[in-house]
């Protein structure tokens, strides 16, 4: 079953909880499709009045911030042995090469790596634990974590929600032409954010 179709079968409070938990676990360092769940839920909110986009965005933001903070604490306590253990459990995501590129991003960009890491799938998983392992001062991490969580989770929810509203309205008036135009506007907004994020993380962008 498609993610959005499955979400339609559960109550709103369960959607809020699911989004918060999945994004929290992803931010903690567990490879999960947090962005897919968030986008699907925001689109569902635009089509069903039972789901409040503000509450949804707040749940996603809280999950992102809390998950990253827990990941930071675990990384600080576990150190590099933790990265080695994660490499054994999740070799696709925590290979030595991925860890090395993430470390270079952190060493060069510091707080910005945490902030923009929200918009890059690999760094989104690494940010919390790696910041802890590298002993980034917690106050710096917290500022970047909170701001990044708000901009990414809240921004993604708002963009997808309003794209869904506009697409539905235009679809009634102009059929597929309106839908295509609305989707293009939403995709352009997301691509601009992702491009800026990749510029701030050159290792992930292929440097």
Coordinates of C-alpha atoms in Angstrom, one line a residue:
X1 CA 0.0 0.0 0.0
X2 CA 1.2 3.5 -0.8
X3 CA 2.3 5.6 2.2
X4 CA -0.4 8.2 1.7
X5 CA -3.1 5.6 1.2
X6 CA -2.1 3.9 4.4
X7 CA -2.0 7.3 6.3
X8 CA -5.6 7.9 5.2
X9 CA -6.7 4.8 7.2
X10 CA -5.4 6.0 10.6
X11 CA -6.7 8.8 12.9
X12 CA -5.1 12.3 12.8
X13 CA -3.4 11.9 16.2
X14 CA -1.8 8.7 15.0
X15 CA -0.4 10.6 12.0
X16 CA 1.1 13.3 14.2
X17 CA 2.7 10.6 16.4
X18 CA 3.9 8.6 13.5
X19 CA 5.6 11.6 11.8
X20 CA 7.2 12.7 15.1
X21 CA 8.5 9.3 15.9
X22 CA 9.8 8.4 12.4
X23 CA 11.6 11.7 12.0
X24 CA 12.9 11.5 15.5
X25 CA 14.4 8.0 14.9
X26 CA 15.9 9.1 11.6
X27 CA 17.5 12.2 13.2
X28 CA 18.8 9.9 16.0
X29 CA 20.7 8.0 13.4
X30 CA 18.4 5.2 12.3
X31 CA 18.0 5.1 8.5
X32 CA 14.2 5.7 8.0
X33 CA 12.2 7.5 5.3
X34 CA 11.4 10.5 7.4
X35 CA 11.1 12.9 4.5
X36 CA 8.7 10.6 2.6
X37 CA 6.4 10.3 5.7
X38 CA 6.5 14.1 6.2
X39 CA 5.7 14.9 2.6
X40 CA 2.9 12.3 2.3
X41 CA 1.4 13.5 5.6
X42 CA 1.5 17.2 4.5
X43 CA -0.1 16.4 1.2
X44 CA -2.8 14.4 3.0
X45 CA -3.4 17.4 5.3
X46 CA -4.1 19.5 2.3
X47 CA -6.8 17.1 1.2
X48 CA -8.4 16.2 4.5
X49 CA -9.5 18.7 7.1
X50 CA -9.0 16.3 10.0
X51 CA -5.2 16.8 9.9
X52 CA -4.0 20.2 11.2
X53 CA -0.9 21.3 9.2
X54 CA 0.3 23.4 12.1
X55 CA 0.1 20.5 14.5
X56 CA 1.7 18.3 11.9
X57 CA 4.6 20.7 11.4
X58 CA 5.0 21.1 15.1
X59 CA 5.2 17.3 15.5
X60 CA 7.7 17.0 12.8
X61 CA 9.8 19.8 14.2
X62 CA 9.7 18.4 17.7
X63 CA 10.7 14.9 16.5
X64 CA 13.6 16.4 14.5
X65 CA 15.0 18.4 17.4
X66 CA 14.5 15.8 20.1
X67 CA 15.9 13.0 17.8
X68 CA 19.0 15.0 16.9
X69 CA 19.6 15.9 20.6
X70 CA 19.4 12.2 21.6
X71 CA 21.7 11.3 18.8
X72 CA 24.2 13.9 20.0
X73 CA 24.1 12.5 23.5
X74 CA 24.6 9.0 22.3
X75 CA 27.4 10.0 20.0
X76 CA 29.2 12.0 22.7
X77 CA 29.0 9.0 25.1
X78 CA 29.7 6.3 22.6
X79 CA 32.5 8.0 20.6
X80 CA 34.1 6.4 17.6
X81 CA 33.4 2.8 18.7
X82 CA 29.7 3.8 18.1
X83 CA 30.4 4.7 14.5
X84 CA 32.2 1.4 14.0
X85 CA 29.2 -0.5 15.5
X86 CA 26.8 1.5 13.2
X87 CA 29.0 0.6 10.3
X88 CA 28.5 -3.1 11.0
X89 CA 24.7 -2.7 11.5
X90 CA 24.1 -0.3 8.6
X91 CA 27.0 -0.7 6.2
X92 CA 25.1 1.1 3.4
X93 CA 24.6 4.3 5.4
X94 CA 27.5 4.2 7.9
X95 CA 30.3 3.0 5.7
X96 CA 33.8 4.4 6.3
X97 CA 33.6 6.5 3.2
X98 CA 30.3 8.1 4.2
X99 CA 31.6 8.8 7.7
X100 CA 34.7 10.4 6.3
X101 CA 32.8 12.7 4.0
X102 CA 30.4 13.7 6.8
X103 CA 33.4 14.4 9.1
X104 CA 35.0 16.6 6.5
X105 CA 31.7 18.6 6.2
X106 CA 31.5 19.0 9.9
X107 CA 35.2 20.1 10.2
X108 CA 34.7 22.7 7.5
X109 CA 31.2 24.0 8.2
X110 CA 30.6 23.3 11.9
X111 CA 27.2 24.5 12.9
X112 CA 26.1 25.0 9.3
X113 CA 26.6 21.3 8.7
X114 CA 24.0 20.6 11.3
X115 CA 21.7 23.2 10.0
X116 CA 21.9 22.4 6.3
X117 CA 22.3 18.7 7.1
X118 CA 18.5 18.6 7.5
X119 CA 18.1 19.1 3.8
X120 CA 20.6 16.3 2.8
X121 CA 19.5 12.8 3.4
X122 CA 22.9 11.4 4.4
X123 CA 23.8 14.3 6.8
X124 CA 20.3 14.2 8.3
X125 CA 21.1 10.7 9.7
X126 CA 24.7 11.6 10.7
X127 CA 24.3 15.1 12.1
X128 CA 23.3 14.3 15.7
X129 CA 25.6 11.3 16.5
X130 CA 28.5 12.7 14.6
X131 CA 28.3 16.1 16.3
X132 CA 28.5 14.3 19.6
X133 CA 31.4 12.1 18.5
X134 CA 33.3 15.2 17.3
X135 CA 32.6 17.0 20.6
X136 CA 30.9 20.0 19.1
X137 CA 29.9 22.4 21.9
X138 CA 26.3 21.6 22.8
X139 CA 25.1 25.2 22.7
X140 CA 26.3 25.5 19.1
X141 CA 24.7 22.2 18.2
X142 CA 21.5 23.1 19.9
X143 CA 21.1 26.4 18.0
X144 CA 21.8 24.8 14.7
X145 CA 19.6 21.8 15.6
X146 CA 16.6 23.9 16.6
X147 CA 16.8 26.3 13.6
X148 CA 17.4 23.5 11.2
X149 CA 14.5 21.5 12.6
X150 CA 12.1 24.4 12.3
X151 CA 13.1 25.5 8.8
X152 CA 13.2 21.9 7.4
X153 CA 10.2 20.3 9.1
X154 CA 8.1 23.4 9.3
X155 CA 9.1 24.6 5.8
X156 CA 8.5 21.3 4.2
X157 CA 5.1 20.9 5.8
X158 CA 4.1 24.4 4.7
X159 CA 5.3 24.1 1.1
X160 CA 3.8 20.7 0.5
X161 CA 0.5 21.6 2.2
X162 CA 0.0 24.8 0.2
X163 CA 1.1 23.1 -3.0
X164 CA -1.6 20.5 -2.3
X165 CA -4.3 23.2 -1.7
X166 CA -3.4 25.1 -4.8
X167 CA -3.1 21.9 -6.9
X168 CA -6.6 20.8 -5.8
X169 CA -8.1 24.2 -6.5
X170 CA -6.4 24.5 -9.9
X171 CA -7.3 21.0 -10.8
X172 CA -11.0 21.8 -10.5
X173 CA -10.6 24.8 -12.8
X174 CA -7.9 23.8 -15.3
X175 CA -7.7 20.0 -15.0
X176 CA -4.2 18.6 -15.3
X177 CA -2.7 21.9 -16.4
X178 CA -3.3 23.4 -13.0
X179 CA -1.9 20.4 -11.2
X180 CA 1.3 20.4 -13.3
X181 CA 1.9 24.1 -12.7
X182 CA 1.3 23.7 -8.9
X183 CA 3.6 20.8 -8.7
X184 CA 6.3 22.6 -10.6
X185 CA 6.1 25.6 -8.2
X186 CA 6.5 23.2 -5.2
X187 CA 9.4 21.3 -6.8
X188 CA 11.2 24.5 -7.6
X189 CA 11.0 25.7 -4.0
X190 CA 12.3 22.4 -2.7
X191 CA 15.1 22.2 -5.2
X192 CA 16.3 25.7 -4.3
X193 CA 16.5 24.7 -0.6
X194 CA 18.2 21.5 -1.4
X195 CA 20.7 23.2 -3.8
X196 CA 21.6 25.7 -1.0
X197 CA 22.0 22.8 1.4
X198 CA 24.4 21.0 -0.9
X199 CA 26.5 24.1 -1.4
X200 CA 27.0 24.2 2.3
X201 CA 27.9 20.5 2.3
X202 CA 30.4 20.2 -0.6
X203 CA 31.5 16.7 0.3
X204 CA 27.9 15.4 -0.1
X205 CA 27.6 17.4 -3.3
X206 CA 30.5 15.5 -4.8
X207 CA 33.6 17.5 -3.8

